[in-house]
Each structure stands twice: as C-alpha cells, then as structure tokens.
C-alpha cells in the first residue's frame, strides 16, 4: 500500500523560505510521478510542481517558477518542495501526490493524474 507522509511547512514572512517534505513508501519499484499541489480556502486545488522519480522531468507552474524547487533524497525516499521568495498568495495547504501511470492527455500538474495523496501541510506567508 502506497503511503505519503508529509512534514515541514509552517509560517514565515513574505520573502522568506520554507520546505515541505513528502516521504514515500509502498512502491515495489522506484518508478512514479509525483505532483505538488496547493489549495487555499475557497479555491480550487492547483498543481505547482511535478517530477519523475527516475529523473528527466521537472515541471513548475508559472506562478512558482524560479522560486520553488523539487529535489529528492534517494536514501530516505523523501521528496522536498523548497519554497523561496514566498509571497502571501502562496498561503495554502500543500499536498504531495503520486501515480505510477502517466495518463495520456493529462498534465502532470492536473490533480486527476494522481492516485495517492499525502495528508497535507499548511504554509502561511504573512505580509
């Protein structure tokens, strides 16, 4: 059974940095896609970043490009979303999600692409 456990996040002033972690377990092989999403109160869940566990693919939404970075600690099976130059509009609950199937016609930033989800981590940026 796939399990995604998130940690990190928190509160910071505008311009600061935070990191959210997602530890992955339950896959029989190291071959999956991961997406990072966020959802602010009253808004749709939006994809902000994605990557492929075997490398070669990293996708960022325009709203976070140049400020957010996805990285991975292979030994810990943990993926990180490093968030720099944070803005108040980045305030949201952040989720990681994975899938082993790349669905034709769906963006890696689309929530419908993913099967398994982390529990969510709050990120709050004050002005």
Tab-separated table of N, CA, C and O in Angstrom:
chain	number	residue	atom	x	y	z
A	1	UNK	N	0.845	-1.195	0.000
A	1	UNK	CA	0.000	0.000	0.000
A	1	UNK	C	0.882	1.246	0.000
A	1	UNK	O	1.774	1.395	0.823
A	2	UNK	N	0.599	2.129	-0.947
A	2	UNK	CA	1.376	3.361	-1.056
A	2	UNK	C	0.991	4.310	0.077
A	2	UNK	O	-0.187	4.490	0.390
A	3	UNK	N	2.004	4.911	0.658
A	3	UNK	CA	1.768	5.868	1.733
A	3	UNK	C	2.659	7.077	1.526
A	3	UNK	O	3.854	6.946	1.243
A	4	UNK	N	2.075	8.256	1.631
A	4	UNK	CA	2.810	9.510	1.506
A	4	UNK	C	2.638	10.268	2.814
A	4	UNK	O	1.507	10.596	3.205
A	5	UNK	N	3.749	10.552	3.482
A	5	UNK	CA	3.706	11.241	4.772
A	5	UNK	C	4.427	12.569	4.637
A	5	UNK	O	5.615	12.612	4.324
A	6	UNK	N	3.709	13.638	4.905
A	6	UNK	CA	4.257	14.968	4.746
A	6	UNK	C	4.711	15.558	6.073
A	6	UNK	O	4.193	15.206	7.142
A	7	UNK	N	5.685	16.467	5.984
A	7	UNK	CA	6.132	17.221	7.138
A	7	UNK	C	6.680	18.554	6.654
A	7	UNK	O	6.851	18.782	5.456
A	8	UNK	N	6.992	19.419	7.618
A	8	UNK	CA	7.543	20.719	7.269
A	8	UNK	C	6.446	21.769	7.172
A	8	UNK	O	5.419	21.674	7.831
A	9	UNK	N	6.680	22.757	6.325
A	9	UNK	CA	5.733	23.861	6.210
A	9	UNK	C	5.859	24.795	7.395
A	9	UNK	O	6.896	24.884	8.041
A	10	UNK	N	4.779	25.516	7.696
A	10	UNK	CA	4.782	26.445	8.814
A	10	UNK	C	4.445	27.854	8.384
A	10	UNK	O	3.757	28.064	7.380
A	11	UNK	N	4.947	28.814	9.162
A	11	UNK	CA	4.636	30.225	8.909
A	11	UNK	C	5.910	31.016	8.710
A	11	UNK	O	6.923	30.758	9.378
A	12	UNK	N	5.839	31.993	7.811
A	12	UNK	CA	7.009	32.806	7.523
A	12	UNK	C	6.535	34.156	6.989
A	12	UNK	O	5.404	34.279	6.499
A	13	UNK	N	7.394	35.143	7.069
A	13	UNK	CA	7.064	36.434	6.480
A	13	UNK	C	7.385	36.421	4.991
A	13	UNK	O	8.205	35.613	4.512
A	14	UNK	N	6.754	37.316	4.270
A	14	UNK	CA	6.974	37.431	2.827
A	14	UNK	C	8.465	37.605	2.543
A	14	UNK	O	9.166	38.328	3.251
A	15	UNK	N	8.922	36.893	1.527
A	15	UNK	CA	10.333	36.916	1.174
A	15	UNK	C	11.127	35.778	1.796
A	15	UNK	O	12.273	35.528	1.393
A	16	UNK	N	10.544	35.091	2.755
A	16	UNK	CA	11.214	34.005	3.436
A	16	UNK	C	11.117	32.689	2.689
A	16	UNK	O	10.596	32.615	1.565
A	17	UNK	N	11.616	31.642	3.357
A	17	UNK	CA	11.658	30.313	2.744
A	17	UNK	C	11.071	29.272	3.680
A	17	UNK	O	11.168	29.392	4.905
A	18	UNK	N	10.494	28.251	3.087
A	18	UNK	CA	10.011	27.090	3.820
A	18	UNK	C	10.233	25.857	2.961
A	18	UNK	O	10.399	25.960	1.743
A	19	UNK	N	10.208	24.713	3.623
A	19	UNK	CA	10.352	23.462	2.887
A	19	UNK	C	9.305	22.471	3.373
A	19	UNK	O	9.072	22.352	4.587
A	20	UNK	N	8.707	21.787	2.434
A	20	UNK	CA	7.761	20.716	2.745
A	20	UNK	C	8.362	19.406	2.252
A	20	UNK	O	8.929	19.353	1.156
A	21	UNK	N	8.245	18.369	3.077
A	21	UNK	CA	8.783	17.058	2.742
A	21	UNK	C	7.655	16.063	2.509
A	21	UNK	O	6.576	16.182	3.099
A	22	UNK	N	7.943	15.079	1.677
A	22	UNK	CA	6.978	14.014	1.412
A	22	UNK	C	7.759	12.702	1.353
A	22	UNK	O	8.538	12.488	0.417
A	23	UNK	N	7.553	11.861	2.345
A	23	UNK	CA	8.230	10.565	2.390
A	23	UNK	C	7.324	9.506	1.780
A	23	UNK	O	6.169	9.347	2.198
A	24	UNK	N	7.882	8.790	0.820
A	24	UNK	CA	7.112	7.837	0.020
A	24	UNK	C	7.452	6.408	0.433
A	24	UNK	O	8.618	6.064	0.577
A	25	UNK	N	6.442	5.588	0.610
A	25	UNK	CA	6.658	4.169	0.884
A	25	UNK	C	5.585	3.351	0.189
A	25	UNK	O	4.520	3.875	-0.166
A	26	UNK	N	5.893	2.064	-0.016
A	26	UNK	CA	4.896	1.147	-0.560
A	26	UNK	C	5.051	0.807	-2.023
A	26	UNK	O	4.371	-0.088	-2.526
A	27	UNK	N	5.933	1.512	-2.726
A	27	UNK	CA	6.145	1.177	-4.134
A	27	UNK	C	7.140	0.019	-4.238
A	27	UNK	O	8.151	0.002	-3.549
A	28	UNK	N	6.863	-0.904	-5.141
A	28	UNK	CA	7.767	-2.042	-5.328
A	28	UNK	C	8.949	-1.683	-6.211
A	28	UNK	O	9.972	-2.367	-6.190
A	29	UNK	N	8.817	-0.646	-6.988
A	29	UNK	CA	9.940	-0.159	-7.790
A	29	UNK	C	9.973	1.356	-7.723
A	29	UNK	O	8.969	2.010	-7.422
A	30	UNK	N	11.150	1.896	-7.989
A	30	UNK	CA	11.324	3.343	-7.927
A	30	UNK	C	10.934	3.939	-9.276
A	30	UNK	O	11.796	4.341	-10.061
A	31	UNK	N	9.648	3.978	-9.540
A	31	UNK	CA	9.173	4.420	-10.846
A	31	UNK	C	7.794	5.042	-10.654
A	31	UNK	O	6.772	4.334	-10.717
A	32	UNK	N	7.775	6.345	-10.404
A	32	UNK	CA	6.496	7.009	-10.190
A	32	UNK	C	6.631	8.487	-10.521
A	32	UNK	O	7.735	9.032	-10.615
A	33	UNK	N	5.494	9.101	-10.729
A	33	UNK	CA	5.422	10.543	-10.905
A	33	UNK	C	4.878	11.156	-9.618
A	33	UNK	O	3.982	10.594	-8.991
A	34	UNK	N	5.430	12.295	-9.252
A	34	UNK	CA	4.937	12.998	-8.077
A	34	UNK	C	4.517	14.410	-8.468
A	34	UNK	O	5.224	15.090	-9.222
A	35	UNK	N	3.401	14.812	-7.932
A	35	UNK	CA	2.951	16.179	-8.109
A	35	UNK	C	2.836	16.868	-6.761
A	35	UNK	O	2.591	16.227	-5.739
A	36	UNK	N	3.061	18.171	-6.774
A	36	UNK	CA	2.833	19.004	-5.598
A	36	UNK	C	1.679	19.950	-5.911
A	36	UNK	O	1.674	20.596	-6.973
A	37	UNK	N	0.753	20.029	-4.976
A	37	UNK	CA	-0.448	20.828	-5.164
A	37	UNK	C	-0.651	21.733	-3.963
A	37	UNK	O	-0.114	21.490	-2.887
A	38	UNK	N	-1.452	22.743	-4.171
A	38	UNK	CA	-1.837	23.591	-3.048
A	38	UNK	C	-3.302	23.997	-3.192
A	38	UNK	O	-3.837	24.061	-4.303
A	39	UNK	N	-3.903	24.229	-2.043
A	39	UNK	CA	-5.300	24.643	-2.043
A	39	UNK	C	-5.509	25.683	-0.958
A	39	UNK	O	-5.310	25.405	0.224
A	40	UNK	N	-5.889	26.862	-1.393
A	40	UNK	CA	-6.218	27.943	-0.467
A	40	UNK	C	-7.711	27.889	-0.177
A	40	UNK	O	-8.485	27.359	-0.973
A	41	UNK	N	-8.149	28.424	0.954
A	41	UNK	CA	-9.566	28.403	1.304
A	41	UNK	C	-10.417	29.020	0.200
A	41	UNK	O	-10.124	30.113	-0.303
A	42	UNK	N	-11.438	28.283	-0.210
A	42	UNK	CA	-12.358	28.782	-1.229
A	42	UNK	C	-11.854	28.693	-2.650
A	42	UNK	O	-12.520	29.164	-3.575
A	43	UNK	N	-10.689	28.077	-2.832
A	43	UNK	CA	-10.112	27.976	-4.180
A	43	UNK	C	-9.928	26.526	-4.577
A	43	UNK	O	-9.913	25.623	-3.743
A	44	UNK	N	-9.773	26.335	-5.899
A	44	UNK	CA	-9.511	25.000	-6.421
A	44	UNK	C	-8.084	24.566	-6.063
A	44	UNK	O	-7.183	25.393	-5.891
A	45	UNK	N	-7.908	23.251	-5.984
A	45	UNK	CA	-6.564	22.721	-5.765
A	45	UNK	C	-5.784	22.875	-7.072
A	45	UNK	O	-6.246	22.456	-8.130
A	46	UNK	N	-4.605	23.477	-6.992
A	46	UNK	CA	-3.814	23.726	-8.186
A	46	UNK	C	-2.451	23.045	-8.088
A	46	UNK	O	-1.844	22.991	-7.013
A	47	UNK	N	-1.991	22.551	-9.227
A	47	UNK	CA	-0.673	21.941	-9.278
A	47	UNK	C	0.405	22.995	-9.379
A	47	UNK	O	0.270	23.958	-10.132
A	48	UNK	N	1.478	22.833	-8.592
A	48	UNK	CA	2.569	23.802	-8.633
A	48	UNK	C	3.869	23.200	-9.137
A	48	UNK	O	4.733	23.920	-9.653
A	49	UNK	N	4.059	21.886	-8.981
A	49	UNK	CA	5.304	21.271	-9.432
A	49	UNK	C	5.098	19.776	-9.622
A	49	UNK	O	4.184	19.180	-9.032
A	50	UNK	N	5.955	19.203	-10.449
A	50	UNK	CA	5.899	17.760	-10.660
A	50	UNK	C	7.279	17.264	-11.033
A	50	UNK	O	8.092	18.002	-11.590
A	51	UNK	N	7.508	15.971	-10.718
A	51	UNK	CA	8.772	15.391	-11.156
A	51	UNK	C	8.598	13.888	-11.313
A	51	UNK	O	7.623	13.297	-10.858
A	52	UNK	N	9.555	13.276	-12.014
A	52	UNK	CA	9.550	11.847	-12.256
A	52	UNK	C	10.692	11.224	-11.463
A	52	UNK	O	11.815	11.732	-11.484
A	53	UNK	N	10.402	10.136	-10.763
A	53	UNK	CA	11.374	9.561	-9.834
A	53	UNK	C	12.652	9.109	-10.519
A	53	UNK	O	13.716	9.081	-9.900
A	54	UNK	N	12.581	8.773	-11.791
A	54	UNK	CA	13.778	8.312	-12.488
A	54	UNK	C	14.489	9.446	-13.216
A	54	UNK	O	15.412	9.222	-13.990
A	55	UNK	N	14.046	10.669	-12.964
A	55	UNK	CA	14.753	11.822	-13.484
A	55	UNK	C	14.286	12.257	-14.861
A	55	UNK	O	13.517	11.563	-15.515
A	56	UNK	N	14.753	13.418	-15.263
A	56	UNK	CA	14.497	13.901	-16.613
A	56	UNK	C	13.265	14.751	-16.757
A	56	UNK	O	13.076	15.401	-17.795
A	57	UNK	N	12.399	14.758	-15.768
A	57	UNK	CA	11.190	15.564	-15.883
A	57	UNK	C	11.010	16.377	-14.616
A	57	UNK	O	10.970	15.825	-13.522
A	58	UNK	N	10.935	17.682	-14.757
A	58	UNK	CA	10.539	18.579	-13.682
A	58	UNK	C	9.670	19.651	-14.318
A	58	UNK	O	10.061	20.265	-15.312
A	59	UNK	N	8.512	19.842	-13.739
A	59	UNK	CA	7.554	20.801	-14.270
A	59	UNK	C	7.153	21.740	-13.152
A	59	UNK	O	6.905	21.310	-12.025
A	60	UNK	N	7.104	23.017	-13.466
A	60	UNK	CA	6.690	24.020	-12.477
A	60	UNK	C	5.605	24.901	-13.077
A	60	UNK	O	5.669	25.275	-14.254
A	61	UNK	N	4.642	25.246	-12.251
A	61	UNK	CA	3.632	26.208	-12.676
A	61	UNK	C	4.274	27.585	-12.809
A	61	UNK	O	5.241	27.897	-12.099
A	62	UNK	N	3.739	28.402	-13.694
A	62	UNK	CA	4.306	29.740	-13.898
A	62	UNK	C	4.311	30.555	-12.617
A	62	UNK	O	5.216	31.364	-12.394
A	63	UNK	N	3.339	30.323	-11.758
A	63	UNK	CA	3.211	31.125	-10.532
A	63	UNK	C	4.343	30.872	-9.546
A	63	UNK	O	4.562	31.691	-8.640
A	64	UNK	N	5.054	29.755	-9.699
A	64	UNK	CA	6.118	29.426	-8.741
A	64	UNK	C	7.478	29.242	-9.411
A	64	UNK	O	8.485	29.050	-8.717
A	65	UNK	N	7.513	29.317	-10.722
A	65	UNK	CA	8.754	29.074	-11.448
A	65	UNK	C	9.835	30.054	-11.004
A	65	UNK	O	9.589	31.253	-10.889
A	66	UNK	N	11.018	29.519	-10.727
A	66	UNK	CA	12.121	30.354	-10.259
A	66	UNK	C	12.144	30.544	-8.760
A	66	UNK	O	13.132	31.037	-8.205
A	67	UNK	N	11.068	30.158	-8.077
A	67	UNK	CA	11.007	30.318	-6.617
A	67	UNK	C	10.908	28.975	-5.895
A	67	UNK	O	11.425	28.839	-4.784
A	68	UNK	N	10.254	27.999	-6.508
A	68	UNK	CA	10.079	26.678	-5.900
A	68	UNK	C	10.973	25.680	-6.612
A	68	UNK	O	11.150	25.740	-7.833
A	69	UNK	N	11.499	24.721	-5.829
A	69	UNK	CA	12.376	23.694	-6.396
A	69	UNK	C	12.036	22.341	-5.792
A	69	UNK	O	11.910	22.222	-4.559
A	70	UNK	N	11.920	21.337	-6.641
A	70	UNK	CA	11.703	19.969	-6.186
A	70	UNK	C	13.045	19.246	-6.181
A	70	UNK	O	13.808	19.318	-7.146
A	71	UNK	N	13.320	18.549	-5.083
A	71	UNK	CA	14.529	17.736	-5.004
A	71	UNK	C	14.200	16.446	-4.272
A	71	UNK	O	13.107	16.277	-3.745
A	72	UNK	N	15.198	15.564	-4.228
A	72	UNK	CA	14.909	14.255	-3.664
A	72	UNK	C	16.116	13.707	-2.917
A	72	UNK	O	17.254	13.863	-3.370
A	73	UNK	N	15.844	13.054	-1.795
A	73	UNK	CA	16.858	12.303	-1.054
A	73	UNK	C	16.554	10.830	-1.298
A	73	UNK	O	15.625	10.268	-0.716
A	74	UNK	N	17.317	10.215	-2.184
A	74	UNK	CA	17.035	8.829	-2.559
A	74	UNK	C	17.123	7.878	-1.375
A	74	UNK	O	16.319	6.950	-1.243
A	75	UNK	N	18.095	8.109	-0.518
A	75	UNK	CA	18.301	7.199	0.610
A	75	UNK	C	17.111	7.209	1.563
A	75	UNK	O	16.806	6.192	2.200
A	76	UNK	N	16.469	8.350	1.667
A	76	UNK	CA	15.341	8.485	2.597
A	76	UNK	C	13.998	8.342	1.909
A	76	UNK	O	12.955	8.446	2.561
A	77	UNK	N	13.997	8.126	0.587
A	77	UNK	CA	12.744	8.092	-0.183
A	77	UNK	C	11.872	9.311	0.103
A	77	UNK	O	10.647	9.201	0.230
A	78	UNK	N	12.545	10.432	0.214
A	78	UNK	CA	11.843	11.662	0.555
A	78	UNK	C	12.028	12.693	-0.555
A	78	UNK	O	13.142	12.875	-1.051
A	79	UNK	N	10.944	13.343	-0.902
A	79	UNK	CA	10.961	14.401	-1.906
A	79	UNK	C	10.671	15.718	-1.193
A	79	UNK	O	9.823	15.777	-0.292
A	80	UNK	N	11.395	16.750	-1.585
A	80	UNK	CA	11.263	18.043	-0.949
A	80	UNK	C	10.722	19.082	-1.927
A	80	UNK	O	11.105	19.089	-3.100
A	81	UNK	N	9.879	19.949	-1.413
A	81	UNK	CA	9.468	21.133	-2.153
A	81	UNK	C	10.051	22.323	-1.402
A	81	UNK	O	9.562	22.683	-0.323
A	82	UNK	N	11.128	22.871	-1.951
A	82	UNK	CA	11.769	24.042	-1.367
A	82	UNK	C	11.098	25.278	-1.921
A	82	UNK	O	11.024	25.454	-3.155
A	83	UNK	N	10.636	26.144	-1.038
A	83	UNK	CA	9.898	27.328	-1.447
A	83	UNK	C	10.638	28.566	-0.977
A	83	UNK	O	10.762	28.792	0.237
A	84	UNK	N	11.130	29.340	-1.904
A	84	UNK	CA	11.873	30.567	-1.607
A	84	UNK	C	11.101	31.787	-2.104
A	84	UNK	O	10.178	31.661	-2.902
A	85	UNK	N	11.515	32.945	-1.625
A	85	UNK	CA	10.873	34.209	-2.018
A	85	UNK	C	9.358	34.101	-1.904
A	85	UNK	O	8.608	34.481	-2.818
A	86	UNK	N	8.912	33.599	-0.779
A	86	UNK	CA	7.484	33.340	-0.608
A	86	UNK	C	6.677	34.629	-0.571
A	86	UNK	O	7.147	35.676	-0.086
A	87	UNK	N	5.447	34.523	-1.078
A	87	UNK	CA	4.524	35.645	-1.135
A	87	UNK	C	3.265	35.293	-0.349
A	87	UNK	O	2.938	34.112	-0.201
A	88	UNK	N	2.538	36.278	0.108
A	88	UNK	CA	1.283	35.982	0.820
A	88	UNK	C	0.329	35.116	0.004
A	88	UNK	O	-0.383	34.275	0.574
A	89	UNK	N	0.346	35.258	-1.298
A	89	UNK	CA	-0.557	34.454	-2.136
A	89	UNK	C	-0.121	32.991	-2.237
A	89	UNK	O	-0.830	32.167	-2.819
A	90	UNK	N	1.032	32.650	-1.678
A	90	UNK	CA	1.445	31.249	-1.603
A	90	UNK	C	0.812	30.536	-0.415
A	90	UNK	O	0.965	29.316	-0.275
A	91	UNK	N	0.124	31.276	0.432
A	91	UNK	CA	-0.523	30.680	1.591
A	91	UNK	C	-1.569	29.665	1.161
A	91	UNK	O	-2.466	29.978	0.367
A	92	UNK	N	-1.425	28.435	1.656
A	92	UNK	CA	-2.333	27.356	1.257
A	92	UNK	C	-1.965	26.085	2.014
A	92	UNK	O	-0.924	26.018	2.668
A	93	UNK	N	-2.816	25.079	1.892
A	93	UNK	CA	-2.468	23.733	2.303
A	93	UNK	C	-1.770	23.082	1.113
A	93	UNK	O	-2.284	23.124	-0.009
A	94	UNK	N	-0.624	22.505	1.367
A	94	UNK	CA	0.173	21.886	0.311
A	94	UNK	C	0.091	20.366	0.426
A	94	UNK	O	0.186	19.803	1.522
A	95	UNK	N	-0.036	19.719	-0.738
A	95	UNK	CA	-0.169	18.269	-0.804
A	95	UNK	C	0.832	17.697	-1.798
A	95	UNK	O	1.069	18.281	-2.854
A	96	UNK	N	1.381	16.521	-1.477
A	96	UNK	CA	2.092	15.747	-2.478
A	96	UNK	C	1.180	14.612	-2.930
A	96	UNK	O	0.271	14.196	-2.201
A	97	UNK	N	1.426	14.131	-4.140
A	97	UNK	CA	0.599	13.076	-4.710
A	97	UNK	C	1.436	12.279	-5.694
A	97	UNK	O	2.358	12.820	-6.305
A	98	UNK	N	1.122	10.994	-5.848
A	98	UNK	CA	1.895	10.152	-6.755
A	98	UNK	C	0.997	9.281	-7.624
A	98	UNK	O	-0.163	9.027	-7.303
A	99	UNK	N	1.607	8.816	-8.713
A	99	UNK	CA	0.978	7.840	-9.573
A	99	UNK	C	2.063	7.079	-10.316
A	99	UNK	O	3.156	7.607	-10.527
A	100	UNK	N	1.768	5.824	-10.677
A	100	UNK	CA	2.726	5.077	-11.494
A	100	UNK	C	2.321	5.118	-12.959
A	100	UNK	O	3.056	4.659	-13.827
A	101	UNK	N	1.140	5.638	-13.235
A	101	UNK	CA	0.629	5.660	-14.598
A	101	UNK	C	0.594	7.089	-15.132
A	101	UNK	O	-0.046	7.947	-14.559
A	102	UNK	N	1.296	7.285	-16.242
A	102	UNK	CA	1.238	8.579	-16.912
A	102	UNK	C	0.039	8.542	-17.845
A	102	UNK	O	0.057	7.883	-18.865
A	103	UNK	N	-0.983	9.272	-17.513
A	103	UNK	CA	-2.224	9.242	-18.269
A	103	UNK	C	-2.149	10.147	-19.493
A	103	UNK	O	-1.837	11.346	-19.362
A	104	UNK	N	-2.443	9.590	-20.644
A	104	UNK	CA	-2.394	10.352	-21.898
A	104	UNK	C	-3.382	11.511	-21.846
A	104	UNK	O	-4.523	11.359	-21.418
A	105	UNK	N	-2.914	12.675	-22.251
A	105	UNK	CA	-3.789	13.829	-22.335
A	105	UNK	C	-3.921	14.621	-21.055
A	105	UNK	O	-4.560	15.684	-21.047
A	106	UNK	N	-3.342	14.144	-19.974
A	106	UNK	CA	-3.424	14.865	-18.711
A	106	UNK	C	-2.082	15.475	-18.356
A	106	UNK	O	-1.046	14.821	-18.441
A	107	UNK	N	-2.132	16.713	-17.919
A	107	UNK	CA	-0.923	17.396	-17.490
A	107	UNK	C	-0.405	16.800	-16.179
A	107	UNK	O	-1.189	16.301	-15.357
A	108	UNK	N	0.895	16.862	-16.004
A	108	UNK	CA	1.484	16.435	-14.728
A	108	UNK	C	1.103	17.376	-13.595
A	108	UNK	O	1.354	17.069	-12.434
A	109	UNK	N	0.491	18.503	-13.905
A	109	UNK	CA	0.011	19.423	-12.878
A	109	UNK	C	-1.493	19.312	-12.665
A	109	UNK	O	-2.080	20.134	-11.953
A	110	UNK	N	-2.112	18.308	-13.268
A	110	UNK	CA	-3.552	18.093	-13.092
A	110	UNK	C	-3.801	17.116	-11.954
A	110	UNK	O	-3.177	16.046	-11.892
A	111	UNK	N	-4.703	17.436	-11.079
A	111	UNK	CA	-4.950	16.564	-9.929
A	111	UNK	C	-5.468	15.199	-10.355
A	111	UNK	O	-5.239	14.203	-9.653
A	112	UNK	N	-6.160	15.132	-11.494
A	112	UNK	CA	-6.697	13.853	-11.961
A	112	UNK	C	-5.604	12.869	-12.368
A	112	UNK	O	-5.875	11.680	-12.547
A	113	UNK	N	-4.390	13.351	-12.513
A	113	UNK	CA	-3.280	12.482	-12.895
A	113	UNK	C	-2.890	11.525	-11.784
A	113	UNK	O	-2.344	10.465	-12.036
A	114	UNK	N	-3.180	11.889	-10.540
A	114	UNK	CA	-2.592	11.219	-9.394
A	114	UNK	C	-3.577	10.337	-8.631
A	114	UNK	O	-4.776	10.598	-8.588
A	115	UNK	N	-3.022	9.266	-8.037
A	115	UNK	CA	-3.839	8.277	-7.346
A	115	UNK	C	-3.746	8.364	-5.826
A	115	UNK	O	-4.710	8.107	-5.121
A	116	UNK	N	-2.570	8.661	-5.332
A	116	UNK	CA	-2.341	8.628	-3.884
A	116	UNK	C	-1.898	10.007	-3.407
A	116	UNK	O	-1.104	10.667	-4.078
A	117	UNK	N	-2.363	10.375	-2.217
A	117	UNK	CA	-2.153	11.732	-1.717
A	117	UNK	C	-1.618	11.736	-0.294
A	117	UNK	O	-1.955	10.856	0.518
A	118	UNK	N	-0.769	12.735	-0.023
A	118	UNK	CA	-0.345	12.975	1.341
A	118	UNK	C	-1.447	13.656	2.140
A	118	UNK	O	-2.488	14.037	1.594
A	119	UNK	N	-1.179	13.840	3.428
A	119	UNK	CA	-2.210	14.350	4.328
A	119	UNK	C	-2.344	15.869	4.280
A	119	UNK	O	-3.317	16.421	4.814
A	120	UNK	N	-1.391	16.540	3.662
A	120	UNK	CA	-1.445	17.990	3.587
A	120	UNK	C	-0.615	18.654	4.668
A	120	UNK	O	-0.492	18.144	5.791
A	121	UNK	N	-0.025	19.806	4.311
A	121	UNK	CA	0.801	20.578	5.230
A	121	UNK	C	0.501	22.056	5.010
A	121	UNK	O	0.521	22.533	3.871
A	122	UNK	N	0.253	22.772	6.084
A	122	UNK	CA	-0.096	24.179	5.972
A	122	UNK	C	1.140	25.052	5.792
A	122	UNK	O	2.142	24.891	6.502
A	123	UNK	N	1.044	25.973	4.843
A	123	UNK	CA	2.060	27.004	4.626
A	123	UNK	C	1.357	28.355	4.704
A	123	UNK	O	0.387	28.594	3.989
A	124	UNK	N	1.852	29.206	5.592
A	124	UNK	CA	1.259	30.525	5.774
A	124	UNK	C	2.333	31.589	5.605
A	124	UNK	O	3.373	31.537	6.266
A	125	UNK	N	2.072	32.541	4.720
A	125	UNK	CA	3.024	33.620	4.452
A	125	UNK	C	2.352	34.939	4.794
A	125	UNK	O	1.317	35.288	4.222
A	126	UNK	N	2.933	35.658	5.715
A	126	UNK	CA	2.366	36.938	6.140
A	126	UNK	C	3.089	38.093	5.453
A	126	UNK	O	4.273	38.006	5.124
A	127	UNK	N	2.358	39.174	5.268
A	127	UNK	CA	2.936	40.337	4.567
A	127	UNK	C	3.625	41.290	5.533
A	127	UNK	O	3.522	41.149	6.740
